[in-house]
GROMACS .gro file of C-alpha atoms in nm:
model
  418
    1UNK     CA    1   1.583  -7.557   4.780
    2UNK     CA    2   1.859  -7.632   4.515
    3UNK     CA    3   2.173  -7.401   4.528
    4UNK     CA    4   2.069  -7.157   4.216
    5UNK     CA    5   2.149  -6.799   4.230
    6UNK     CA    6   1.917  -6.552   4.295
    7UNK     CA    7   1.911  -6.186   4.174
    8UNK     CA    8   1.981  -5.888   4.327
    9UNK     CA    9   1.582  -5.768   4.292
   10UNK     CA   10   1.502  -6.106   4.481
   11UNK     CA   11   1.796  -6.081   4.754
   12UNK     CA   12   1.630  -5.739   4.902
   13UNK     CA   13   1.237  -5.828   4.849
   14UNK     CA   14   1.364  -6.138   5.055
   15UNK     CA   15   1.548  -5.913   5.305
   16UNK     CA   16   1.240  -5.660   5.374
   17UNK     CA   17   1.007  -5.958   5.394
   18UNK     CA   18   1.221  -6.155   5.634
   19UNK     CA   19   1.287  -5.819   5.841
   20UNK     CA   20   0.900  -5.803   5.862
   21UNK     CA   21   0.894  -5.473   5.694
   22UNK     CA   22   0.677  -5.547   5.434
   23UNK     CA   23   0.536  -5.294   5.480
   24UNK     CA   24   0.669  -5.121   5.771
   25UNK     CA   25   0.507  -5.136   6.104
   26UNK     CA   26   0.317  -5.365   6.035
   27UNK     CA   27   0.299  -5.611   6.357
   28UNK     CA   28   0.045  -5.493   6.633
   29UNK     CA   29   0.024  -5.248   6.844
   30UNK     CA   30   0.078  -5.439   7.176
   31UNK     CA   31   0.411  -5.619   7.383
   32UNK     CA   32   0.383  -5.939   7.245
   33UNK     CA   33   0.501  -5.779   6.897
   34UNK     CA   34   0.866  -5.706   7.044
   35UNK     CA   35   0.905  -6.068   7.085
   36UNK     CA   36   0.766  -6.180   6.750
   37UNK     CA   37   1.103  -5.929   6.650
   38UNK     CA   38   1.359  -6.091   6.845
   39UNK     CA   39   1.201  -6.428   6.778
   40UNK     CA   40   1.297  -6.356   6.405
   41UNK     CA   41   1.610  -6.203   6.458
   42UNK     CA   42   1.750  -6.343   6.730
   43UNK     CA   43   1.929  -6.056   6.880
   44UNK     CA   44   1.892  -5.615   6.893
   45UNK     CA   45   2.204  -5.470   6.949
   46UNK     CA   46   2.176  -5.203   7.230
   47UNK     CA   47   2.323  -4.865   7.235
   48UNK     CA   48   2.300  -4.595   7.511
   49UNK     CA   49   2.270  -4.321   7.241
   50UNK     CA   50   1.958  -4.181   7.254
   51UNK     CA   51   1.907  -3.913   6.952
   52UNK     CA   52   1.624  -4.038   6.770
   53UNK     CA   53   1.542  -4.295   6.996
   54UNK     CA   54   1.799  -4.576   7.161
   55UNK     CA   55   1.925  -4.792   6.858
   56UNK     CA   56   1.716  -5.116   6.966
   57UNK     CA   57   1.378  -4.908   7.013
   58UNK     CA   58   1.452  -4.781   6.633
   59UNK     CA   59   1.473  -5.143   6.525
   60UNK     CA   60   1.158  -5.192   6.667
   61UNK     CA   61   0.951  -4.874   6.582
   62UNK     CA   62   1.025  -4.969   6.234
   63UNK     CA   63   0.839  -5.242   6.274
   64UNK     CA   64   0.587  -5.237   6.527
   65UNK     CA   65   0.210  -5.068   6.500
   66UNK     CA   66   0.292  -4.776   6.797
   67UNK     CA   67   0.573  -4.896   6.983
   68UNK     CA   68   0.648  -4.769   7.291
   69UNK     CA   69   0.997  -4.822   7.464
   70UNK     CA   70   0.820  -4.945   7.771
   71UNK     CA   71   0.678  -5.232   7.619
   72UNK     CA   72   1.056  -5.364   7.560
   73UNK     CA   73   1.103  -5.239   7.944
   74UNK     CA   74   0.908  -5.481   8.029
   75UNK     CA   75   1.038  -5.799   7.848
   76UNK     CA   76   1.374  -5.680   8.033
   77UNK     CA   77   1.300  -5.542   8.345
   78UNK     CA   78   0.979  -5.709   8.503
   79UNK     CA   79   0.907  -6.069   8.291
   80UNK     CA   80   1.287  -6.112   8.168
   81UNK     CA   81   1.128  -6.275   7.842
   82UNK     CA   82   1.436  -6.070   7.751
   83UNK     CA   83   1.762  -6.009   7.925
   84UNK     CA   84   2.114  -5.819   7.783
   85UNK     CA   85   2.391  -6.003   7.748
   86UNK     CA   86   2.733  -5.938   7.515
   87UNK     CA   87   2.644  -6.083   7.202
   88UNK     CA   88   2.731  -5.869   6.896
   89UNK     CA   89   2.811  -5.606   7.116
   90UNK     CA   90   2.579  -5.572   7.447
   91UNK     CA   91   2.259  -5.721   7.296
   92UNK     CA   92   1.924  -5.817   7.410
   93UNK     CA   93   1.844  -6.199   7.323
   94UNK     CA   94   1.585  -6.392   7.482
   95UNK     CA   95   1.607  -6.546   7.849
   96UNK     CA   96   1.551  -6.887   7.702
   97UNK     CA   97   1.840  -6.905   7.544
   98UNK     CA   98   2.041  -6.813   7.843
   99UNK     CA   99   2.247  -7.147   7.862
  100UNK     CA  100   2.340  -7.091   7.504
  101UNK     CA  101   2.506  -6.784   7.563
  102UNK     CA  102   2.689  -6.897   7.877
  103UNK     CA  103   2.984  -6.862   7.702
  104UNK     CA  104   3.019  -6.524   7.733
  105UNK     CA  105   2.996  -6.491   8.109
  106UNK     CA  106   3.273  -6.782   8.117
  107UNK     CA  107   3.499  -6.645   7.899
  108UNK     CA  108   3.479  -6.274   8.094
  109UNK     CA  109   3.504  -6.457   8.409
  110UNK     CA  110   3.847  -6.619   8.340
  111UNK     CA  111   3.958  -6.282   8.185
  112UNK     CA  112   3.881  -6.082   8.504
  113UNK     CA  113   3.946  -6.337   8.768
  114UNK     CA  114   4.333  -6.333   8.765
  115UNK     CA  115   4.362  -5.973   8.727
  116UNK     CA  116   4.050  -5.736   8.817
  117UNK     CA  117   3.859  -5.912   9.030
  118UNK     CA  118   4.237  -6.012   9.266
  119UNK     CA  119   4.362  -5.670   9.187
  120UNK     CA  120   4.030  -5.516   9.362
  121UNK     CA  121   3.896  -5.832   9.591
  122UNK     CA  122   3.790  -5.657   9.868
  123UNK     CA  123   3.558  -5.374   9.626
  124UNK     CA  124   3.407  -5.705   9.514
  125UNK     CA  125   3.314  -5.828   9.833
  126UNK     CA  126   3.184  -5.521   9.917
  127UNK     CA  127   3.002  -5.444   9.653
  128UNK     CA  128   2.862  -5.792   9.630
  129UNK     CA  129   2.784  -5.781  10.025
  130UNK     CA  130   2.587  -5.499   9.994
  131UNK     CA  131   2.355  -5.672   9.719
  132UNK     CA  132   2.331  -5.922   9.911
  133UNK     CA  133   2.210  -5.730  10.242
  134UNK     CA  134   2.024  -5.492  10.065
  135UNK     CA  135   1.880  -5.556   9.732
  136UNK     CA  136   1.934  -5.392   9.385
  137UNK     CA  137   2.213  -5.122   9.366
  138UNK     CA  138   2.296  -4.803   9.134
  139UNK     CA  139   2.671  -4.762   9.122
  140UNK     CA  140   2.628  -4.389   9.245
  141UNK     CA  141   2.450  -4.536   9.532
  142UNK     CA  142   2.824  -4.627   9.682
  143UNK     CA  143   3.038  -4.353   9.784
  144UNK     CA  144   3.283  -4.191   9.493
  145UNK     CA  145   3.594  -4.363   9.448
  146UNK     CA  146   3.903  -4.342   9.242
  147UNK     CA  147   3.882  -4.382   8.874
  148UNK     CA  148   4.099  -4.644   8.705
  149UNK     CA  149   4.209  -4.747   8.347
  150UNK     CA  150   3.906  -4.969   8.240
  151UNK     CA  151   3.877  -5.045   7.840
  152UNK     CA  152   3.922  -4.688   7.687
  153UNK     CA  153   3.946  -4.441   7.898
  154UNK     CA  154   3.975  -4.429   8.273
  155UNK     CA  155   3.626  -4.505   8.455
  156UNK     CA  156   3.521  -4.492   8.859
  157UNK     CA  157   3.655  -4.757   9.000
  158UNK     CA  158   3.270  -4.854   9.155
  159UNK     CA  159   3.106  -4.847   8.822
  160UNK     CA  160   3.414  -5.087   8.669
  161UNK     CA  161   3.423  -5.361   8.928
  162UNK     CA  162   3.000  -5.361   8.844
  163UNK     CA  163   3.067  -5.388   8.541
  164UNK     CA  164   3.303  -5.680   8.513
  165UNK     CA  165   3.085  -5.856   8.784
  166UNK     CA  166   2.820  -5.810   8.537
  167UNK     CA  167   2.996  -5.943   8.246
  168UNK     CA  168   3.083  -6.237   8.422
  169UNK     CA  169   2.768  -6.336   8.475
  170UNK     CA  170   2.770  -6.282   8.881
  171UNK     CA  171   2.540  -5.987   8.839
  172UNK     CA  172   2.268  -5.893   8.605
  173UNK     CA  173   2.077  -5.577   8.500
  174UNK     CA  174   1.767  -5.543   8.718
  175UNK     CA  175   1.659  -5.236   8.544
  176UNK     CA  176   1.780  -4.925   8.377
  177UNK     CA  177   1.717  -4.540   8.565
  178UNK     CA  178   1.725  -4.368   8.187
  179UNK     CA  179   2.059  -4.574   8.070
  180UNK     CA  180   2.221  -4.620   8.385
  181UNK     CA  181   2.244  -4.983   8.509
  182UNK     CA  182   2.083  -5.094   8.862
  183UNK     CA  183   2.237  -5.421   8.947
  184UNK     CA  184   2.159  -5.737   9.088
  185UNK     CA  185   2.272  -6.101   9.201
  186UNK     CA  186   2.256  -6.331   8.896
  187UNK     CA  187   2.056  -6.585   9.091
  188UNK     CA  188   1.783  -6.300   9.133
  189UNK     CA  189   1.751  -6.222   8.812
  190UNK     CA  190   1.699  -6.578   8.633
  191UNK     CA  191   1.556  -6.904   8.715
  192UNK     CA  192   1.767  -7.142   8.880
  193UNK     CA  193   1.732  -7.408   8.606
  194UNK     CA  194   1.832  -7.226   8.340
  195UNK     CA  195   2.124  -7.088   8.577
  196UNK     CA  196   2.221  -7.462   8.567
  197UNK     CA  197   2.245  -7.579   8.235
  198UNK     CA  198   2.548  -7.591   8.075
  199UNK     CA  199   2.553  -7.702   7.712
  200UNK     CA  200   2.883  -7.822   7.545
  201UNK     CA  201   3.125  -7.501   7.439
  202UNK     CA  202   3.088  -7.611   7.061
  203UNK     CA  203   2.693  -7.593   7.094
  204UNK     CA  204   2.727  -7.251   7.221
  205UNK     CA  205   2.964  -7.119   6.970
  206UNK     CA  206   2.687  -7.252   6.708
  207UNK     CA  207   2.443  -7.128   6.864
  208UNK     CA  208   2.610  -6.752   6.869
  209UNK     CA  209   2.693  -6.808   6.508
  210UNK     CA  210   2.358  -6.909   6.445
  211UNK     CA  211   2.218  -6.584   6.553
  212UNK     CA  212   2.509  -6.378   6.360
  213UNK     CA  213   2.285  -6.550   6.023
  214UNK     CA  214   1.912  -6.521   6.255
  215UNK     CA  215   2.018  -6.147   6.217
  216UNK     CA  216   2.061  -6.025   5.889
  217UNK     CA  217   1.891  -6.296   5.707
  218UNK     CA  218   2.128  -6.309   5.392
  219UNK     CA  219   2.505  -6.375   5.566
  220UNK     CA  220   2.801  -6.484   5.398
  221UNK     CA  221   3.128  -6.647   5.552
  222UNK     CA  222   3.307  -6.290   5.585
  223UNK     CA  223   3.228  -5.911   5.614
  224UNK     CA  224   3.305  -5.668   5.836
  225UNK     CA  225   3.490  -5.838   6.163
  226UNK     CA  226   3.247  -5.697   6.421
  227UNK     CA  227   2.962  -5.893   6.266
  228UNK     CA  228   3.126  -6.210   6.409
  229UNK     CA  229   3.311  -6.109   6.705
  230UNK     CA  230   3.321  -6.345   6.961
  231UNK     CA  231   3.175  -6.626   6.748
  232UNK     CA  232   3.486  -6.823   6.762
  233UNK     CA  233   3.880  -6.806   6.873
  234UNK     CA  234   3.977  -6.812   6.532
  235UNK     CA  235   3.854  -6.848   6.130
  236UNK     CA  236   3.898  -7.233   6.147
  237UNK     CA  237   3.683  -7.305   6.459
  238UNK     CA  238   3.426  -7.012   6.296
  239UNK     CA  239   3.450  -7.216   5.955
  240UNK     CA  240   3.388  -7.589   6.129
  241UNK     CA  241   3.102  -7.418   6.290
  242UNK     CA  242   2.921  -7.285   6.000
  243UNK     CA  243   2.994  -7.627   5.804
  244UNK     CA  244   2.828  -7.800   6.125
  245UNK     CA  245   2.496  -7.552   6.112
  246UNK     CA  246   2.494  -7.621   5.713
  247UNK     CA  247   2.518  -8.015   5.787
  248UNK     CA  248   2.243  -7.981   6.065
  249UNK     CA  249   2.047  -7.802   5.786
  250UNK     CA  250   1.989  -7.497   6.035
  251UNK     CA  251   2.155  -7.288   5.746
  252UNK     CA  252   2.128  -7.294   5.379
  253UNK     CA  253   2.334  -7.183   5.096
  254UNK     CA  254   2.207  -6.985   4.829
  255UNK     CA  255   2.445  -6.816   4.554
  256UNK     CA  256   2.343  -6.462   4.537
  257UNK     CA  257   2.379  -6.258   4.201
  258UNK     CA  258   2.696  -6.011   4.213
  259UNK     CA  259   2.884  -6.200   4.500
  260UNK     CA  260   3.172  -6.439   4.469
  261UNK     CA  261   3.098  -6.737   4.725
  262UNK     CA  262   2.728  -6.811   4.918
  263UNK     CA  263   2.519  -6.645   5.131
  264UNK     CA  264   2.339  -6.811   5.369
  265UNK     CA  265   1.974  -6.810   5.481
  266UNK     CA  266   1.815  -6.974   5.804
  267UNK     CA  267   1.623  -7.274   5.686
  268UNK     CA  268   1.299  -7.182   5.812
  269UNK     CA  269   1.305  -6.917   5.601
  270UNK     CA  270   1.310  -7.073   5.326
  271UNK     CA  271   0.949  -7.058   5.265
  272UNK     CA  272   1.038  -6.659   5.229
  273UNK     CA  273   1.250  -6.666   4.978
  274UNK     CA  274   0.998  -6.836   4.783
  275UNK     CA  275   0.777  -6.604   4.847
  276UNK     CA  276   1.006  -6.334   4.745
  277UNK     CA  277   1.060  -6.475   4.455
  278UNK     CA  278   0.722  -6.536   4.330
  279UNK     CA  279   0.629  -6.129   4.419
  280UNK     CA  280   0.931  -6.024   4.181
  281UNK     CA  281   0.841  -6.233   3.943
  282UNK     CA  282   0.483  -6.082   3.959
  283UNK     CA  283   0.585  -5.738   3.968
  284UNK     CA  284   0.407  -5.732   4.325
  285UNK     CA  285   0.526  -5.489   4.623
  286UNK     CA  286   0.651  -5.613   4.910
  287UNK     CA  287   0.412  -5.822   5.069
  288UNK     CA  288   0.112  -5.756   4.836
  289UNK     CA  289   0.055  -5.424   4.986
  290UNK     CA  290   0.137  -5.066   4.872
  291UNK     CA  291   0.465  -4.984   4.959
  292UNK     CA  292   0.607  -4.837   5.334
  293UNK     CA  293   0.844  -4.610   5.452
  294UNK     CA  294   1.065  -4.701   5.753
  295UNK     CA  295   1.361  -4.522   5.897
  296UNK     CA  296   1.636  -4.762   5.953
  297UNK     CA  297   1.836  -4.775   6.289
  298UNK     CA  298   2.194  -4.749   6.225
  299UNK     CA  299   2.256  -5.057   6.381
  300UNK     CA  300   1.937  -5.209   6.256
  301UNK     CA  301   2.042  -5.616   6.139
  302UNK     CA  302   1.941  -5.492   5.859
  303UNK     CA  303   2.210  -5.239   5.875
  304UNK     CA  304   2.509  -5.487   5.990
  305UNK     CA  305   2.629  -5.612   5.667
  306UNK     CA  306   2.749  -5.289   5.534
  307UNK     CA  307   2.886  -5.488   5.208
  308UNK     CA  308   2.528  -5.635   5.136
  309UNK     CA  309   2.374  -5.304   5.150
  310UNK     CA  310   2.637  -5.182   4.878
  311UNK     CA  311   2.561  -5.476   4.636
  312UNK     CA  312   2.205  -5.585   4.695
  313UNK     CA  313   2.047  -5.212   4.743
  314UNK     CA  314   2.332  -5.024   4.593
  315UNK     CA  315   2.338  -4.800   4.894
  316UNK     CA  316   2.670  -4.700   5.052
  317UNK     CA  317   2.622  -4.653   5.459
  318UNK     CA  318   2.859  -4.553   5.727
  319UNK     CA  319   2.716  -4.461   6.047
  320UNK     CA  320   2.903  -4.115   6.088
  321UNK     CA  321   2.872  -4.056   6.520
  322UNK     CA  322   3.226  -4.186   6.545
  323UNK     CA  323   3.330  -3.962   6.257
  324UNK     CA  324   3.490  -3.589   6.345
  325UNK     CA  325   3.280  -3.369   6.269
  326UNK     CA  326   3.476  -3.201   5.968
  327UNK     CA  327   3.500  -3.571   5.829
  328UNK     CA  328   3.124  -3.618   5.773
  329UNK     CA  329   2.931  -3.670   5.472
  330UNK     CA  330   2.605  -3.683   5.624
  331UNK     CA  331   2.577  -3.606   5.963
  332UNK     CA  332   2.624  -3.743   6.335
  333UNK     CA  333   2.308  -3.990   6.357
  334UNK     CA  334   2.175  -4.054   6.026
  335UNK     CA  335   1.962  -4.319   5.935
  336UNK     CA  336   1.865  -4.501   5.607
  337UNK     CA  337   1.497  -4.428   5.415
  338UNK     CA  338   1.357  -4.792   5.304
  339UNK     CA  339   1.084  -4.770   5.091
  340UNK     CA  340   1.002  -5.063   4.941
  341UNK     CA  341   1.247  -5.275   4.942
  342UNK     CA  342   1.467  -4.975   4.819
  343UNK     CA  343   1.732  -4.777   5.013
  344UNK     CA  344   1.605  -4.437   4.851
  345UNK     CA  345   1.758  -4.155   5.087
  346UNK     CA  346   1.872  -4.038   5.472
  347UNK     CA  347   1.758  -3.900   5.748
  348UNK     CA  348   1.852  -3.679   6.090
  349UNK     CA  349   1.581  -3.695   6.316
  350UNK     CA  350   1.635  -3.593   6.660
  351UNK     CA  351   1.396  -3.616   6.929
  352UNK     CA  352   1.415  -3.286   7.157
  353UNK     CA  353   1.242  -3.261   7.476
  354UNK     CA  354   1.261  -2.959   7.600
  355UNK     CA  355   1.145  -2.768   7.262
  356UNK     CA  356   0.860  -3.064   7.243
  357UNK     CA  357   1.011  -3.121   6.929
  358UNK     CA  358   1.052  -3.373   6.648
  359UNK     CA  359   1.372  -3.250   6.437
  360UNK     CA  360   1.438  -3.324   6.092
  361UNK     CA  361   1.789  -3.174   6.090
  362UNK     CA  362   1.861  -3.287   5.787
  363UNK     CA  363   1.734  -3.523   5.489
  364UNK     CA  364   1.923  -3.677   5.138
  365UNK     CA  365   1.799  -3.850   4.839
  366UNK     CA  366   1.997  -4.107   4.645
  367UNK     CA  367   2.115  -4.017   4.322
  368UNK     CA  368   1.837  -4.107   4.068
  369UNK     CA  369   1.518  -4.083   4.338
  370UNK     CA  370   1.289  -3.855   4.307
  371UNK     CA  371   1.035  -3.807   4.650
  372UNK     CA  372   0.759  -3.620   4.414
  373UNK     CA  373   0.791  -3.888   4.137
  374UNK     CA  374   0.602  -4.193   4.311
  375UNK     CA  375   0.221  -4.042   4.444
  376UNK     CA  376   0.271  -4.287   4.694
  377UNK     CA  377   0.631  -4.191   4.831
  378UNK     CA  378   0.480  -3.887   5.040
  379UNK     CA  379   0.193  -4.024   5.239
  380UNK     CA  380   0.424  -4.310   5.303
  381UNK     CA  381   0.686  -4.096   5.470
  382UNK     CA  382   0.454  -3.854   5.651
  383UNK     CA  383   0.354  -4.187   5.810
  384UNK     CA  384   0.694  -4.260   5.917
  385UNK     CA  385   0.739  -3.912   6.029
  386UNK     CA  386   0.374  -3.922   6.216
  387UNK     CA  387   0.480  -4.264   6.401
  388UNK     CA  388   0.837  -4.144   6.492
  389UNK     CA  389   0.671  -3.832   6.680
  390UNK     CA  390   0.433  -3.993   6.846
  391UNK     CA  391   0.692  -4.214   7.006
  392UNK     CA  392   0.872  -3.933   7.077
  393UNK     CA  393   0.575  -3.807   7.269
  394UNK     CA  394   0.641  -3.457   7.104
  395UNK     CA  395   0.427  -3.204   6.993
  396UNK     CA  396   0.569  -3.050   6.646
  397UNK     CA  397   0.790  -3.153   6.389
  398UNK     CA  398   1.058  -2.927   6.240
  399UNK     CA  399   1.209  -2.958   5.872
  400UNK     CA  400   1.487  -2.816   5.720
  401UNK     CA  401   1.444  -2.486   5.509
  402UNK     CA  402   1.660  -2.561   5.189
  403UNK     CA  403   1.474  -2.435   4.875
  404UNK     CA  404   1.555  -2.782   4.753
  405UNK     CA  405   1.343  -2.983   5.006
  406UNK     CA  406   1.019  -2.762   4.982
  407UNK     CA  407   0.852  -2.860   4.691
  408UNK     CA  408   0.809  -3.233   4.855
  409UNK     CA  409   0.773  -3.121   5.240
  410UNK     CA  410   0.475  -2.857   5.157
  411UNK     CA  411   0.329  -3.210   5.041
  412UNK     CA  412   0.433  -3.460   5.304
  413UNK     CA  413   0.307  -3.167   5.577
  414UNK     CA  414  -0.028  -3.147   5.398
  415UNK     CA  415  -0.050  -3.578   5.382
  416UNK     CA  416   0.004  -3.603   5.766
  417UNK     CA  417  -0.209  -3.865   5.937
  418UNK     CA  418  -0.526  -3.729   6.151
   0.00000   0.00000   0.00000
């Protein structure tokens, strides 16, 4: 495709397309789906916090016919389609690629070997013995012990020598008791040929970078720093890297309207952007079909390039849990309404167990959107609402009482599926 700019309208009915949420939930109800997800974007960031649902089951949920969290279990715990690694952040990528993201256990292993793993050796050994002798272990399986200054804040010393065994690659996750990690020897866990390949350092680092662009589908050279930690040691390498991917023809470059510089978009997907194009030029929805509502995760790939969000769908995000309290605009675990391929609002869910409830603690439009205006705004989001209960397993779902909400909710609650 020749380098001509695109416009803004064709940059985010590319994005939604490429995300596969056009529409929303749209892949089938079954396992296979979750790896038709990663397949496309390469990596789900995983976070512990589990509010409306852990960050990489959100992803997924968005876009999968009735997902269920166990299906993802599964990839991870009992076929290791799937494994977790430190990517972007701990991540799950596929087991396949394992030798391409060997890199990271080498890296941890050199950082820990001349300080954490001498400083405690014989805590290793014994830790290690004991999976050895007797199989997968829970770090509150071995007796309390002192707690020591581990990243940021002091952690038992059990759970941190685990850890860093973990992160170098000697151990793996063998499953997860609710988000607590049950470890085991690395040679357990994966197949012994993939344990032994070991591609060149620079095909790894491309490879990593790679899936930085597999990820949100419309990258550019710079952004927010966390988007590309650990892709390289420093801009330069990063920079040789992404010229080597564009020379390989793994990534294109396509000038998008509004930014100084290119963006880049996997090859393959190529055929995407066309087809983005064409539906904008039509006046077509996304994907030919009326359009969805999704609830974004807040670290959705989607999500990552904060910047691209503010140009392409004029929508201004910041995920606020790290925020004090007093601080936030929105609230603690708010997530972005696509509809369309428009950001139009936010929302709080929280999933509550014990009052078999599906919260809505609280919801925002954008400036300029109005829910009652589009006829087919409400049944789309009492969809979303219906599909993030049921994976909640819940029984009722509570909205907020402002005056200024109920003109809209009397109609989503009547439009509820079933």
């Amino acid at each position: 495709m020749p380098a001509i700019e695109i416009s803004a309208a064709v940059a985010r009915r590319f994005l939604v397309l490429r995300h596969l949420l056009a529409p929303p939930r749209s892949l089938p109800a079954e396992p296979e789906s979750v790896l038709r997800v990663v397949d496309r974007v390469g990596s789900l960031q995983f976070d512990p916090l589990e509010i409306a649902g852990r960050n990489h089951d959100l992803v997924l949920l968005a876009r999968i016919d009735g997902y269920r969290q166990d299906w993802t279990d599964r990839w991870l715990y009992r076929d290791r389609a799937l494994y977790e690694t430190y990517n972007k952040a701990l991540s799950i990528v596929p087991t396949a690629e394992l030798p391409w993201y060997r890199l990271t256990w080498e890296r941890s292993h050199a950082r820990h070997a001349g300080t954490t793993f001498d400083l405690h050796a014989p805590l290793v050994e014994e830790l290690l013995a004991r999976i050895r002798d007797t199989g997968p272990l829970l770090p509150r399986e071995v007796g309390p012990r002192k707690a020591i200054d581990w990243y940021w804040r002091p952690t038992n010393q059990v759970r941190a020598i685990l850890e860093a065994m973990a992160e170098a690659g000697i151990i793996g996750i063998s499953r997860r008791e609710g988000n607590l990690r049950v470890y085991d020897l690395a040679e357990r866990l994966f197949p012994a040929e993939l344990l032994a390949q070991r591609p060149p350092e620079a095909d790894q680092r491309r490879h990593r970078l790679l899936s930085r662009y597999r990820a949100v589908g419309l990258l550019g050279t710079g952004g927010q720093s966390e988007i590309f930690l650990g892709t390289a040691r420093n801009g330069a390498e990063r920079t040789g890297d992404r010229e080597a991917l564009t020379d390989a023809g793994e990534i294109v470059p396509v000038p998008v309207e509004g930014f100084k510089g290119v963006r880049f978009v996997v090859a393959a997907e190529l055929p995407i952007l066309e087809q983005a194009e064409r539906e904008v030029a039509a006046g077509t929805p996304p994907g030919g079909q009326d359009p969805g509502v999704a609830f974004l995760a807040p670290l959705d790939p989607l999500c990552w390039d904060r910047n691209l969000l503010r140009r392409v769908f004029d929508f201004d995000y910041v995920w606020e849990v790290y925020v004090p309290a007093a601080r936030r605009r929105w609230g603690y675990y708010v997530l972005p309404i696509l509809y369309g391929d428009r950001l139009v609002g936010r929302i709080e869910p929280r999933i509550e167990r014990r009052a078999d409830t599906l919260r809505v603690a609280g919801l925002w439009w954008e400036d300029g959107f109005d829910p009652l205006e589009d006829d087919r705004f409400a049944p789309a989001f009492a969809a979303a609402i219906a599909a993030h209960q049921a994976f909640g397993g819940v029984a009722r779902v509570a909205y907020p009482r402002a005056a200024r909400h109920r003109p809209f909710l009397t109609v989503a609650r009547s439009l509820r599926p079933g």
